[in-house]
Amino acid sequence: MKRQIFTSSPVVDSHIIDFIDANDRTGAGNQERSKRKIKEGLLGMKGRDTARLDEGISNTTEGSYNNCEQTLVELLAAQKIAGLGTMTSNLSNETTTFSEGVYSLLALDPDTEVLDLSRIIAMVHDDDRQRVVDFLREGTDQDHLAPQICTEFRFCRADGQQRWIEARSELTTDSSGEKIIRLATLQDVSERKVEYEKLRVSEALASEKVTELEALQSGFLESRDKAEKASRSKSRFLAVMSHEIRTPLNGVLGSLQILSDAGLKAPQQKLIEIAMSSANGLCRLTDDVIELSRLETGRLELELTPFNVIELLKQVCDFWSPAAEGKGLILDYSVDRRVPQLVLGDPARIRQVLDNYMSNAVKFTDRGGVTLRLGVDEGRYSSKPNEVRVRFEVKDTGIGIAQSDHRQLFQDFTQLPESVNSQRGGAGLGLAICQGLCRRMGGIVGVSSEIDIGSTFWMTVPFQRASVAVGSCEEARKSGGLMPLLNIAGNSPRILLVEDVKTNQIIAEAFLRGFGCDVDIAGNGVEAIKAIEERRYDVVLMDITMPVMDGVEATSRIRATKGWQGQLPILGLTAYAHEEEIKAFLAAGMNEVIHKPLNKSELHEALSNALAPGELKNESAQSITQPTAYLERAILDELRESLPVDKMENLLERVMTDIRSNHTEAITGAKRGDIDCVGRACHMLKGMGGSFGSPELSRLAEEIEQARRNGDQEKVMVMVLSDLDLVCTNLMAALEKYKETIPSSPA
C-alpha cells in the first residue's frame, strides 16, 4: 500500500465522513469491499483511531461508496492536469496535511519522502523565502487571520528544476463550526510567468519604441514648424523684393518708352531697345519667382470657367505667328475631332503653360517649324462621368535635348548645357512652373526629344465637359439688341439701385436706362428702406456690402414689412461670394444673386424674370462669368455703347484714379502692418474690379479681405505686396491701352 496521501488529521476524518453522510445510504452491494477500498486505497489512513470514520462508513450503502470513490478519483485527476496541490491546516491543533498533487509539484515520492512546512520553505528560492514565511504566518496567525491571501514564489524541485508556484489560501471551518481550517492551493504557474515575462519585455520594447516615435514626432513637428516659418519668411521676402524691384522697373520702362518715342538716332534707338528688352526680361524673371513661390506654398488658386479649348489653341498660334515668321519657321496646329469644344477649367493657366512651351520651341528652332497639337489622351481615359483628358503637344524641329537631360528639365533653375543656353537665354524656371501648374490642375507633363531632330513637350489635363448652353450669355452679349423692359402694367419699370460705390452706380444706371427703366439710387440699406417707404418700385437691385446698413440686413427688414414692400423682388449684387454666403443671402429674402461685373444680357434676363407676373422666384441664378484676364474689354465696350464719349472718358479717368489711389493705400497699409487700412482699400478695389471688367482684381481683393478677417496679417501683407501689386499694375497698363481706343470727343 502507498504511504498516506493525507497525513492523519481529525479534520480530514470529519470532512470525509461529512461527505459520505451526504450521499444516499439506500444502495445495495458489497459494502465491505467499498469500505475497505475507501479506507485503505483512497485515504490511506495508518496508525489512527478511525472509530468515527468507521461509524460513518457503517451507516452508508454500497452506492454511496462507489459515488465517493469516483468523485475522489476525478478530483485527483483534475488536480494533476492543472498542476495543482492542496494543503489543509487545522489551526486548532496546528496540524497540516498535503495532497498527492503537492508531492508531484515538488517532484517528491510520497512513498519515501516525508513532507512538512519546513521542507517546503527550504526548497523556496532565497529571494522569495521571506514572502513565503509571511504567507504561512498570515495564514495561521489566529490573532490576525486574513479571510483570503495570495502570493507567488519560486522554488527548486527535487529534480533540480526551478518553477513558479502560485499559493492561494482561504479561511473556513469544519461542519461542526468549531474547528478553524485554512485551505490552501499550490499551483505551478511557470508557463504563465514565462509568457508574462515575454509580454512584459514586449511591452517594455513597445514603450521604448513609443518613446522613440514620440521623440521623432517631436523632432518632425519642430522641423515642420521651422520649415513653415522659413517658407513664410521666403514668401514675405519674395513679396517685398518683387514689389521693390518692380516699382523702379516700371519707372525704367516708362522712361525708356518716352525716350524711344523722342525720335533718337539709330544708334541711340538700338541702345534703348536693348535696355527695354533687358528690363522686360527682369520683370518676367520677377514674375516667375513669385509664381513659383505661390506654387510651393499652395497659395495658387485655379479659376474654373467654361471656355472653348479649340479657340484657345487658335489664339496661342495667332500670338506666336509673328515670332515664328520672323525666324522663317512654319507654325501650324491640328485638332482631334474627339476633343470637346467647351470644357470647364482654367484657361489662363493652360495658356501660360502653352506659351512657355511655344516660347522654348521658337527660341530653340532655327529651321523647319513648330506644330501645336490638341487631342484626347488615349491611355488615360477617366472613369469619372463627363470627364475627358485633353493632351496638348508642342512639337518643334529644333536642336533637341539629350536623353540624359530629360529628367532635369522640369526642375527649378535647370537649364540646357552652357554651350547651348549661353546664346538662348532663360533662367530655368519656366518648365518648373509648367509642371507645378499642370499638377495643380490634376495633370502631368513630359517631353520626348532627340539631338538635332527636335523636341515634343506635352501635358495632359482632365476637364469636365461643359454644356453648349454656357456660351449663350456670351453670344447674347455679342449680339446685342436687347428689348426694352416693361412692368406688369406695360410701363417703364421703376428700379431702385442700392449701391455705395459711385462708379458702380454710373455703370448700373447706364445699363438700366438703356433697358428703358426709371432709376433711383440709394447709397446704403437705410436709404433704401426710406426710399421704399416713400415711393413704389418694381424691382430693387441690392448691393451686399455697404456702410451704415448692408444689403442682407436691409433685405431682411424689407421682407418683414407688410404690404407690397414685403413682396418686392430684390436682386442681390456681389463682386465675389462663396456658396455658403450665397445661401445666406437667399435665406435673407433675396430672389437672385447676380455676380459683378454686371453683364448686360444677364442683368436684362434677371430683371425680365423679376418683372414677369407670377414668375417671382427665390433661388440663385448666379452668373458664372469668371474672366481670368486682367481686363475684360467686352464689359467696357458695353459701357461705351451706353455712355457718350465724353462721359466714357471721364468715367475711365475716374476709375483709373480710384484704382491707383486704393492700390497705393493698400501697399502703404501692408508695409505699415495696418490691415484695416488694407481692408478698406481692398473693399473699394473689389467693387471697382467687378464693375470695370477685372474679376481677377475683384477675386484677389476678396481673398485679401478674407485673410484680414481671419487675422492672418502676414498673408495679407504677402498678397498685397506681390499678387495685388502685380494685378493692379497690369490692369492699369491694360486700361491705358483701352483708353487709346476711345475716339477723342469733339471740342
XYZ file of C-alpha atoms in Angstrom:
747
model
C 0.000 0.000 0.000
C 1.154 3.575 -0.702
C 2.268 5.861 2.011
C -0.578 8.049 3.231
C -1.520 10.791 0.839
C -3.215 12.810 3.512
C -1.442 12.661 6.862
C -3.643 11.732 9.777
C -5.807 14.569 10.877
C -9.169 14.788 12.636
C -10.218 17.446 10.183
C -9.781 15.057 7.283
C -11.821 12.428 9.112
C -14.566 14.905 9.721
C -14.663 16.114 6.089
C -14.716 12.612 4.640
C -17.470 11.485 6.997
C -19.467 14.582 6.219
C -19.012 13.845 2.525
C -20.151 10.224 2.927
C -23.122 11.121 5.125
C -24.317 13.492 2.452
C -24.688 10.596 -0.015
C -27.577 8.189 -0.453
C -27.461 5.356 2.130
C -30.087 3.150 0.481
C -27.840 1.473 -2.117
C -27.056 -2.204 -2.152
C -23.924 -4.157 -2.928
C -20.693 -5.235 -1.434
C -20.374 -2.678 1.374
C -17.366 -4.333 2.951
C -15.370 -4.135 -0.273
C -16.197 -0.443 -0.801
C -15.475 0.451 2.816
C -12.081 -1.202 2.652
C -11.241 0.480 -0.640
C -12.014 3.947 0.671
C -10.145 3.389 3.944
C -7.051 1.740 2.508
C -6.870 2.868 -1.090
C -8.051 6.460 -1.121
C -7.489 7.707 2.382
C -4.522 5.525 3.195
C -5.052 6.070 6.915
C -2.460 4.426 9.178
C -1.891 4.368 12.913
C -5.029 6.373 13.636
C -8.138 5.823 15.657
C -10.730 5.565 12.920
C -13.671 4.818 15.105
C -15.616 7.885 13.945
C -14.793 7.146 10.329
C -15.919 3.508 10.788
C -19.104 4.720 12.397
C -19.870 6.898 9.382
C -18.971 4.137 6.965
C -21.169 1.570 8.680
C -24.225 3.744 8.056
C -23.695 4.128 4.298
C -24.596 1.985 1.365
C -22.555 0.420 -1.404
C -23.783 3.022 -3.944
C -22.665 5.890 -1.756
C -19.152 4.473 -1.515
C -18.960 3.978 -5.237
C -20.004 7.585 -5.773
C -17.446 8.774 -3.263
C -14.717 6.721 -4.885
C -15.495 8.066 -8.356
C -15.653 11.692 -7.198
C -12.327 11.488 -5.387
C -10.643 9.858 -8.384
C -11.903 12.636 -10.674
C -10.776 15.268 -8.185
C -7.237 13.887 -8.022
C -7.063 13.589 -11.820
C -8.185 17.217 -12.244
C -5.543 18.413 -9.784
C -2.852 16.503 -11.661
C -3.892 18.017 -15.013
C -3.922 21.536 -13.565
C -0.601 21.078 -11.775
C -2.452 21.714 -8.541
C -1.965 20.523 -4.973
C -3.884 21.283 -1.805
C -2.717 21.920 1.706
C -5.041 21.899 4.743
C -4.073 23.390 8.095
C -6.047 22.808 11.287
C -5.390 25.945 13.290
C -6.815 24.359 16.428
C -4.112 21.700 16.798
C -1.598 23.146 14.303
C -1.511 20.079 12.079
C -1.124 20.247 8.256
C -1.911 17.714 5.547
C -0.783 17.705 1.894
C -2.450 16.169 -1.147
C -0.651 13.945 -3.626
C -0.552 16.941 -6.021
C 1.824 18.802 -3.682
C 4.287 15.885 -3.876
C 4.014 15.960 -7.652
C 4.672 19.718 -7.738
C 7.828 19.284 -5.681
C 8.941 16.153 -7.611
C 8.851 14.103 -4.379
C 7.885 10.436 -3.982
C 5.008 10.203 -1.492
C 6.075 6.624 -0.549
C 9.597 7.562 0.510
C 9.617 11.270 1.323
C 8.384 12.994 4.433
C 6.842 16.421 3.775
C 6.248 19.247 6.169
C 6.260 23.055 6.066
C 9.952 23.347 6.898
C 10.797 21.105 3.947
C 8.716 23.297 1.617
C 10.297 26.514 2.940
C 13.765 25.054 2.390
C 13.012 24.442 -1.288
C 11.888 28.081 -1.898
C 14.184 30.464 -3.782
C 16.311 32.589 -1.452
C 14.853 35.852 -2.778
C 11.275 34.656 -2.194
C 11.634 32.718 1.053
C 10.668 35.555 3.371
C 7.497 36.177 1.356
C 6.504 32.501 1.772
C 7.169 32.631 5.517
C 4.973 35.726 5.749
C 2.290 33.955 3.719
C 2.297 30.963 6.079
C 2.388 33.159 9.165
C -0.504 35.263 7.895
C -2.490 32.139 7.155
C -2.003 30.587 10.580
C -1.786 33.532 12.969
C -5.024 33.162 14.906
C -4.774 36.696 16.240
C -4.714 38.272 12.768
C -6.471 35.884 10.393
C -6.973 37.115 6.826
C -10.018 35.656 5.015
C -8.133 35.313 1.713
C -4.460 35.673 0.829
C -2.407 35.053 -2.304
C 1.265 35.098 -3.304
C 3.695 33.800 -5.926
C 7.202 32.429 -5.379
C 9.963 30.415 -6.996
C 11.182 27.083 -5.663
C 13.663 24.431 -6.659
C 12.140 20.984 -7.189
C 13.814 17.810 -6.015
C 14.851 17.099 -9.639
C 16.665 20.464 -9.848
C 14.089 22.349 -11.948
C 13.151 25.864 -10.864
C 9.412 26.550 -11.074
C 6.939 29.251 -10.131
C 4.172 28.469 -7.620
C 1.014 30.466 -7.018
C -0.368 29.976 -3.499
C -3.931 30.915 -2.618
C -5.410 30.486 0.852
C -8.926 30.788 2.221
C -10.231 30.560 5.790
C -13.128 28.188 6.643
C -14.457 25.865 9.405
C -15.448 22.227 9.626
C -19.071 21.039 9.562
C -19.412 21.494 13.273
C -18.304 25.093 13.045
C -15.797 24.560 15.833
C -12.506 23.873 14.071
C -10.863 26.716 12.131
C -9.326 25.408 8.920
C -7.006 27.130 6.444
C -7.397 25.608 2.952
C -4.582 26.422 0.505
C -3.938 25.570 -3.147
C -0.475 25.395 -4.688
C -0.374 25.605 -8.492
C 2.525 25.522 -10.952
C 2.287 28.777 -12.973
C 5.740 28.645 -14.583
C 4.419 28.690 -18.165
C 2.183 31.632 -17.347
C 5.091 33.501 -15.756
C 7.239 32.836 -18.813
C 4.519 34.222 -21.083
C 4.002 37.130 -18.733
C 7.729 37.877 -18.793
C 7.722 37.771 -22.581
C 4.753 40.112 -22.564
C 6.483 42.416 -20.087
C 9.604 42.502 -22.250
C 7.468 43.170 -25.332
C 5.653 45.957 -23.543
C 8.959 47.433 -22.437
C 10.265 47.303 -26.009
C 6.991 48.773 -27.262
C 7.260 51.525 -24.668
C 10.785 52.255 -25.849
C 9.579 52.381 -29.450
C 6.724 54.679 -28.478
C 9.213 56.936 -26.720
C 11.420 56.915 -29.809
C 8.427 57.654 -32.048
C 7.318 60.477 -29.785
C 10.831 61.895 -29.945
C 10.804 61.554 -33.734
C 7.362 63.159 -33.906
C 8.507 65.999 -31.700
C 11.527 66.464 -33.925
C 9.334 66.281 -37.009
C 6.916 68.869 -35.655
C 9.805 71.115 -34.752
C 11.309 70.669 -38.210
C 7.914 71.268 -39.809
C 7.416 74.464 -37.813
C 10.879 75.643 -38.803
C 10.183 74.782 -42.451
C 6.842 76.592 -42.394
C 8.440 79.577 -40.742
C 11.200 79.550 -43.340
C 8.606 79.248 -46.099
C 6.640 82.179 -44.727
C 9.815 84.197 -44.418
C 10.741 83.335 -48.004
C 7.289 84.271 -49.250
C 7.436 87.519 -47.337
C 10.900 88.278 -48.679
C 9.862 87.499 -52.244
C 6.744 89.621 -51.904
C 8.628 92.608 -50.583
C 11.512 92.257 -53.011
C 9.269 91.703 -56.032
C 7.407 94.884 -55.181
C 10.568 96.841 -54.539
C 12.115 95.567 -57.786
C 9.015 96.030 -59.919
C 8.426 99.612 -58.774
C 11.718 101.041 -60.104
C 11.474 98.754 -63.150
C 8.179 100.354 -64.077
C 9.913 103.717 -63.860
C 12.767 102.452 -66.005
C 10.440 101.008 -68.642
C 8.321 104.147 -68.688
C 11.368 106.378 -69.115
C 12.754 104.144 -71.848
C 9.431 104.253 -73.657
C 9.420 108.055 -73.553
C 12.968 108.131 -74.891
C 12.046 105.650 -77.617
C 9.292 107.989 -78.796
C 11.616 111.025 -78.781
C 12.968 110.435 -82.304
C 16.501 109.383 -81.359
C 19.120 108.466 -83.893
C 19.521 104.829 -84.874
C 22.458 104.004 -82.522
C 20.680 105.518 -79.543
C 17.418 103.813 -80.528
C 19.207 100.480 -80.636
C 20.534 101.005 -77.105
C 17.040 101.927 -75.923
C 15.661 98.692 -77.403
C 18.368 96.645 -75.664
C 17.648 98.350 -72.350
C 13.909 97.781 -72.718
C 14.452 94.140 -73.597
C 16.643 93.664 -70.519
C 14.134 95.417 -68.250
C 11.269 93.312 -69.617
C 13.346 90.181 -69.034
C 13.914 91.210 -65.433
C 10.169 91.773 -64.996
C 9.453 88.306 -66.366
C 12.039 86.760 -64.048
C 10.486 88.512 -61.044
C 7.049 87.259 -62.037
C 8.392 83.706 -62.457
C 9.922 83.714 -58.992
C 6.642 84.899 -57.460
C 4.679 82.296 -59.422
C 7.000 79.529 -58.262
C 6.677 80.732 -54.682
C 2.880 80.599 -54.898
C 3.040 77.046 -56.249
C 5.385 75.886 -53.491
C 3.262 77.391 -50.708
C -0.032 76.161 -52.183
C -1.418 79.697 -52.496
C -2.103 79.477 -56.217
C -5.838 79.207 -56.832
C -7.424 77.952 -60.034
C -10.228 79.846 -61.744
C -12.685 77.307 -63.178
C -14.770 78.665 -66.015
C -16.294 77.269 -69.223
C -14.061 78.015 -72.223
C -13.527 76.918 -75.802
C -10.322 74.901 -75.743
C -10.058 74.858 -79.543
C -10.415 78.629 -79.694
C -7.693 78.897 -77.048
C -5.379 76.820 -79.260
C -6.006 79.162 -82.188
C -5.259 82.198 -80.010
C -1.912 80.714 -78.986
C -0.996 80.112 -82.625
C -2.035 83.620 -83.640
C 0.018 85.127 -80.841
C 3.225 83.254 -81.747
C 2.882 83.532 -85.514
C 4.857 86.819 -85.806
C 7.768 85.425 -83.802
C 7.823 82.233 -85.863
C 7.583 84.102 -89.155
C 10.398 86.385 -88.050
C 12.687 83.320 -87.920
C 11.324 81.831 -91.131
C 9.518 78.999 -89.312
C 6.258 77.327 -90.299
C 3.686 77.412 -87.500
C 0.541 75.309 -87.669
C -1.839 73.346 -85.455
C -4.081 70.280 -85.558
C -7.140 69.280 -83.504
C -8.511 65.785 -82.873
C -12.221 65.774 -83.687
C -12.927 63.934 -80.416
C -11.851 66.974 -78.363
C -14.946 68.780 -76.990
C -15.147 72.466 -77.795
C -16.335 73.622 -74.379
C -14.691 72.400 -71.176
C -14.590 73.579 -67.585
C -11.095 74.608 -66.488
C -8.623 77.449 -66.022
C -7.846 78.813 -69.498
C -5.317 81.345 -68.191
C -3.142 78.600 -66.657
C -3.457 76.409 -69.748
C -2.399 79.382 -71.843
C 0.535 80.044 -69.503
C 1.896 76.522 -69.997
C 1.374 76.581 -73.759
C 3.035 79.980 -74.075
C 6.073 78.658 -72.221
C 6.261 75.606 -74.484
C 5.862 77.791 -77.572
C 8.476 80.259 -76.373
C 11.046 77.482 -75.974
C 10.061 75.885 -79.284
C 10.519 79.115 -81.238
C 13.670 80.028 -79.305
C 15.462 76.724 -79.904
C 14.309 76.140 -83.513
C 16.251 77.726 -86.361
C 14.754 75.883 -89.340
C 11.655 73.851 -90.038
C 8.666 74.687 -87.923
C 6.545 74.285 -84.825
C 3.284 72.347 -84.584
C 0.717 72.639 -81.834
C -1.497 69.568 -81.452
C -4.685 69.065 -79.463
C -6.039 65.579 -78.827
C -7.559 63.134 -76.374
C -5.143 61.209 -74.159
C -5.525 57.631 -75.404
C -4.006 55.969 -72.335
C -5.729 57.985 -69.650
C -9.459 57.724 -70.146
C -11.164 58.666 -66.896
C -13.825 56.614 -65.167
C -15.361 59.819 -63.818
C -18.583 60.794 -65.548
C -18.411 63.609 -68.097
C -14.608 63.944 -67.783
C -12.128 63.990 -70.644
C -8.323 64.169 -70.519
C -7.047 66.523 -73.188
C -3.473 66.223 -74.438
C -1.589 69.337 -75.587
C 1.613 68.922 -77.604
C 4.131 71.436 -78.917
C 6.437 69.768 -81.452
C 9.437 71.509 -82.971
C 12.283 70.660 -85.343
C 14.877 72.401 -83.207
C 18.220 71.461 -81.695
C 16.784 68.701 -79.488
C 17.726 67.647 -75.979
C 19.946 64.757 -74.884
C 18.158 61.850 -73.223
C 20.275 62.244 -70.108
C 18.953 65.788 -69.613
C 15.223 64.977 -69.859
C 14.702 64.199 -66.189
C 16.156 67.531 -65.037
C 14.195 69.755 -67.419
C 11.217 70.344 -65.121
C 13.289 71.118 -62.023
C 13.818 74.608 -60.609
C 16.613 76.666 -62.189
C 17.526 73.855 -64.601
C 18.929 74.904 -67.962
C 20.356 73.222 -71.002
C 24.151 72.809 -71.136
C 26.024 76.105 -71.059
C 27.173 75.760 -74.641
C 23.550 75.623 -75.787
C 21.951 78.004 -73.316
C 24.506 80.811 -73.483
C 23.078 82.089 -76.758
C 19.427 81.369 -75.986
C 18.948 82.833 -72.502
C 16.473 81.870 -69.778
C 16.523 81.409 -66.006
C 15.400 77.781 -65.922
C 12.114 78.465 -64.123
C 9.575 78.238 -66.930
C 9.291 74.446 -67.184
C 9.299 74.045 -63.402
C 6.330 76.416 -63.253
C 4.634 74.488 -66.060
C 4.945 71.251 -64.100
C 3.619 72.893 -60.928
C 0.647 74.405 -62.750
C -0.197 71.161 -64.513
C -0.048 69.162 -61.288
C -2.256 71.773 -59.633
C -4.824 71.111 -62.382
C -4.568 67.346 -61.872
C -2.481 66.682 -64.965
C 1.042 65.644 -65.915
C 3.799 66.984 -68.167
C 6.514 65.293 -70.202
C 8.986 65.549 -73.046
C 10.421 63.421 -75.819
C 13.411 64.662 -77.770
C 16.425 63.715 -79.864
C 19.522 65.746 -80.612
C 19.287 67.557 -83.987
C 15.832 66.036 -84.602
C 13.580 68.130 -82.377
C 11.501 68.029 -79.223
C 7.887 67.439 -78.225
C 6.735 68.955 -74.942
C 3.311 67.760 -73.818
C 0.814 67.896 -70.986
C -2.440 66.095 -70.263
C -5.139 67.804 -68.191
C -8.513 66.438 -67.018
C -11.502 68.636 -67.860
C -15.223 68.409 -67.225
C -17.236 68.688 -70.406
C -19.279 71.923 -70.409
C -22.701 72.276 -71.941
C -23.004 74.406 -75.058
C -25.590 76.418 -73.115
C -22.873 78.071 -71.076
C -21.927 80.145 -74.081
C -25.417 81.524 -74.585
C -24.866 84.554 -72.345
C -21.672 85.416 -74.192
C -23.381 85.077 -77.549
C -26.303 87.177 -76.349
C -23.908 89.861 -75.165
C -22.183 89.951 -78.546
C -25.443 90.022 -80.468
C -26.897 92.949 -78.520
C -30.396 94.084 -79.470
C -31.936 93.669 -76.001
C -35.616 94.597 -75.875
C -36.801 97.421 -73.586
C -38.222 96.180 -70.269
C -41.836 96.754 -69.218
C -43.543 96.228 -65.886
C -46.819 94.353 -65.388
C -48.787 97.471 -66.326
C -46.902 97.851 -69.601
C -44.986 100.910 -68.404
C -41.293 101.589 -67.919
C -40.232 99.751 -64.760
C -39.068 101.792 -61.781
C -35.851 100.358 -60.336
C -34.227 101.208 -57.005
C -30.464 100.773 -57.294
C -28.813 100.395 -53.870
C -25.052 100.832 -54.329
C -22.433 102.742 -52.331
C -19.623 102.999 -54.932
C -20.106 105.966 -57.259
C -18.523 104.345 -60.308
C -20.666 101.234 -59.898
C -23.726 103.477 -59.711
C -22.802 105.081 -63.040
C -22.384 101.711 -64.782
C -25.548 100.102 -63.438
C -27.620 103.228 -64.095
C -26.370 103.341 -67.684
C -27.414 99.717 -68.240
C -30.818 100.214 -66.613
C -31.664 103.362 -68.536
C -30.599 101.532 -71.687
C -33.307 98.965 -70.835
C -35.842 101.804 -70.647
C -36.014 101.811 -66.828
C -36.558 104.732 -64.450
C -33.810 104.604 -61.840
C -33.468 105.940 -58.295
C -30.251 105.469 -56.359
C -29.684 104.810 -52.644
C -26.230 104.703 -51.050
C -26.943 102.154 -48.292
C -29.623 99.986 -46.724
C -31.110 102.735 -44.571
C -31.612 104.991 -47.583
C -33.135 102.066 -49.487
C -35.746 101.367 -46.779
C -36.636 105.047 -46.637
C -36.972 105.234 -50.441
C -39.294 102.208 -50.496
C -41.483 103.826 -47.836
C -41.820 106.968 -49.961
C -42.195 105.512 -53.452
C -43.350 102.302 -55.136
C -40.753 100.286 -57.100
C -40.939 97.288 -59.386
C -37.503 95.804 -58.550
C -34.669 96.536 -56.133
C -31.034 95.929 -57.109
C -29.347 95.496 -53.710
C -25.578 95.589 -53.240
C -24.377 93.236 -50.483
C -21.558 95.161 -48.794
C -22.343 98.774 -47.875
C -21.719 101.146 -44.977
C -24.373 102.051 -42.360
C -26.545 99.029 -43.265
C -25.555 96.215 -45.617
C -27.789 94.611 -48.213
C -28.527 91.451 -46.215
C -29.940 93.329 -43.220
C -31.840 95.742 -45.459
C -33.402 92.821 -47.338
C -34.452 91.140 -44.077
C -36.142 94.340 -42.885
C -37.941 94.841 -46.194
C -39.205 91.245 -46.136
C -40.580 91.831 -42.606
C -42.689 94.732 -43.897
C -46.385 94.158 -44.575
C -47.952 95.099 -47.871
C -46.412 95.307 -51.324
C -42.977 96.140 -49.888
C -42.663 92.682 -48.354
C -43.262 91.072 -51.775
C -40.907 93.374 -53.690
C -38.452 91.491 -55.979
C -34.905 92.002 -54.663
C -31.863 91.061 -56.741
C -28.570 90.902 -54.844
C -25.345 92.258 -56.341
C -21.952 90.963 -55.253
C -18.458 91.100 -56.660
C -17.464 87.779 -55.101
C -19.161 85.386 -52.691
C -18.785 81.809 -51.518
C -21.574 79.275 -51.948
C -22.389 79.412 -48.227
C -22.694 83.193 -48.400
C -24.995 82.969 -51.420
C -27.280 80.660 -49.425
C -27.324 83.179 -46.580
C -28.270 85.987 -48.994
C -31.152 83.931 -50.386
C -32.249 82.957 -46.879
C -32.446 86.675 -46.025
C -35.065 87.075 -48.759
C -33.217 87.886 -51.979
C -34.723 86.331 -55.095
C -31.493 86.092 -57.054
C -27.828 86.923 -56.556
C -26.057 88.401 -59.562
C -22.272 88.460 -59.732
C -20.355 91.558 -60.674
C -19.082 92.641 -63.109
C -22.593 93.244 -64.362
C -23.251 91.538 -67.662
C -25.819 93.450 -69.674
C -27.651 90.426 -71.082
C -27.640 88.599 -67.752
C -28.907 91.679 -65.912
C -31.614 92.079 -68.571
C -32.656 88.432 -68.155
C -32.749 88.674 -64.336
C -34.889 91.831 -64.483
C -37.193 90.228 -67.070
C -37.783 87.277 -64.717
C -38.401 89.589 -61.771
C -40.876 91.766 -63.739
C -42.811 88.851 -65.255
C -46.165 88.253 -63.481
C -46.203 85.108 -61.366
C -42.542 84.425 -62.064
C -41.087 85.666 -58.784
C -38.517 83.064 -57.674
C -36.351 82.661 -54.633
C -33.415 80.738 -55.954
C -29.911 81.552 -57.075
C -29.250 82.235 -60.737
C -25.645 83.202 -60.330
C -23.560 84.492 -63.150
C -20.647 82.128 -63.641
C -18.633 84.511 -65.736
C -15.151 84.388 -64.226
C -12.713 86.009 -66.654
C -9.113 85.375 -65.824
C -7.541 88.179 -67.857
C -6.571 91.395 -66.113
C -9.159 93.269 -68.173
C -12.246 92.007 -69.981
C -12.740 94.619 -72.658
C -16.276 93.486 -73.516
C -17.593 94.941 -70.270
C -16.068 98.324 -71.042
C -17.414 98.053 -74.587
C -20.923 97.730 -73.159
C -20.362 100.916 -71.194
C -19.223 102.695 -74.333
C -22.494 101.705 -76.002
C -24.459 103.202 -73.115
C -22.495 106.438 -72.495
C -21.478 109.430 -74.618
C -17.792 109.637 -75.490
C -17.022 112.467 -73.075
C -18.713 110.698 -70.167
C -16.912 107.477 -71.015
C -13.584 109.316 -70.993
C -14.367 110.922 -67.638
C -15.553 107.631 -66.176
C -12.398 105.828 -67.291
C -10.178 108.573 -65.863
C -12.031 108.394 -62.564
C -11.778 104.618 -62.435
C -8.041 104.699 -63.092
C -7.556 107.368 -60.448
C -9.549 105.370 -57.890
C -7.692 102.141 -58.645
C -4.341 103.895 -58.450
C -5.125 105.595 -55.127
C -6.548 102.482 -53.475
C -3.661 100.417 -54.810
C -1.246 102.858 -53.202
C -3.227 102.864 -49.964
C -3.161 99.045 -49.830
C 0.600 98.948 -50.430
C 1.217 101.594 -47.766
C -1.032 99.826 -45.272
C 0.689 96.477 -45.873
C 4.130 97.966 -45.302
C 2.933 99.606 -42.069
C 1.173 96.436 -40.934
C -2.176 98.288 -40.907
C -4.502 95.549 -42.148
C -7.605 97.677 -41.506
C -6.286 100.211 -43.987
C -5.624 97.342 -46.394
C -9.179 96.071 -45.854
C -10.740 99.417 -46.731
C -8.666 99.747 -49.881
C -9.340 96.172 -50.991
C -13.062 96.590 -50.463
C -13.048 99.515 -52.876
C -10.831 97.662 -55.347
C -13.113 94.623 -55.204
C -16.110 96.692 -56.267
C -14.233 98.533 -58.992
C -12.711 95.337 -60.343
C -16.135 93.767 -60.543
C -17.699 96.728 -62.289
C -14.932 97.626 -64.727
C -14.001 94.329 -66.274
C -11.380 92.880 -63.912
C -12.867 89.965 -61.975
C -9.278 88.912 -61.233
C -8.839 92.085 -59.185
C -12.223 91.544 -57.558
C -11.425 87.944 -56.631
C -7.989 88.783 -55.253
C -9.285 91.730 -53.225
C -11.967 89.472 -51.698
C -9.324 86.875 -50.795
C -7.224 89.546 -49.086
C -10.295 90.794 -47.209
C -10.978 87.251 -46.018
C -7.384 86.866 -44.807
C -7.759 90.153 -42.947
C -10.957 88.917 -41.285
C -9.094 85.766 -40.251
C -6.360 87.889 -38.642
C -3.623 86.485 -40.910
C -1.574 89.680 -41.135
C 1.423 88.039 -42.769
C -0.680 86.532 -45.556
C -2.353 89.896 -46.132
C 0.991 91.642 -46.490
C 2.414 88.998 -48.830
C -0.659 89.006 -51.082
C -0.833 92.793 -51.248
C 2.848 93.315 -51.983
C 3.042 90.538 -54.564
C -0.294 89.460 -56.055
C -2.315 92.661 -55.697
C 0.565 94.829 -56.810
C 1.007 92.686 -59.921
C -2.708 92.664 -60.791
C -3.149 96.420 -60.290
C -0.036 97.219 -62.303
C -1.129 95.065 -65.238
C -4.718 96.265 -65.001
C -3.626 99.901 -65.173
C -1.496 99.113 -68.223
C -4.488 97.394 -69.864
C -6.747 100.351 -69.067
C -4.202 102.728 -70.566
C -4.226 100.723 -73.781
C -8.018 100.585 -73.802
C -8.137 104.337 -73.268
C -6.232 104.780 -76.515
C -9.072 103.048 -78.402
C -11.638 105.655 -77.345
C -12.008 108.341 -80.022
C -11.421 111.869 -78.805
C -14.591 113.772 -78.002
C -15.331 116.723 -80.287
C -14.108 120.058 -78.999
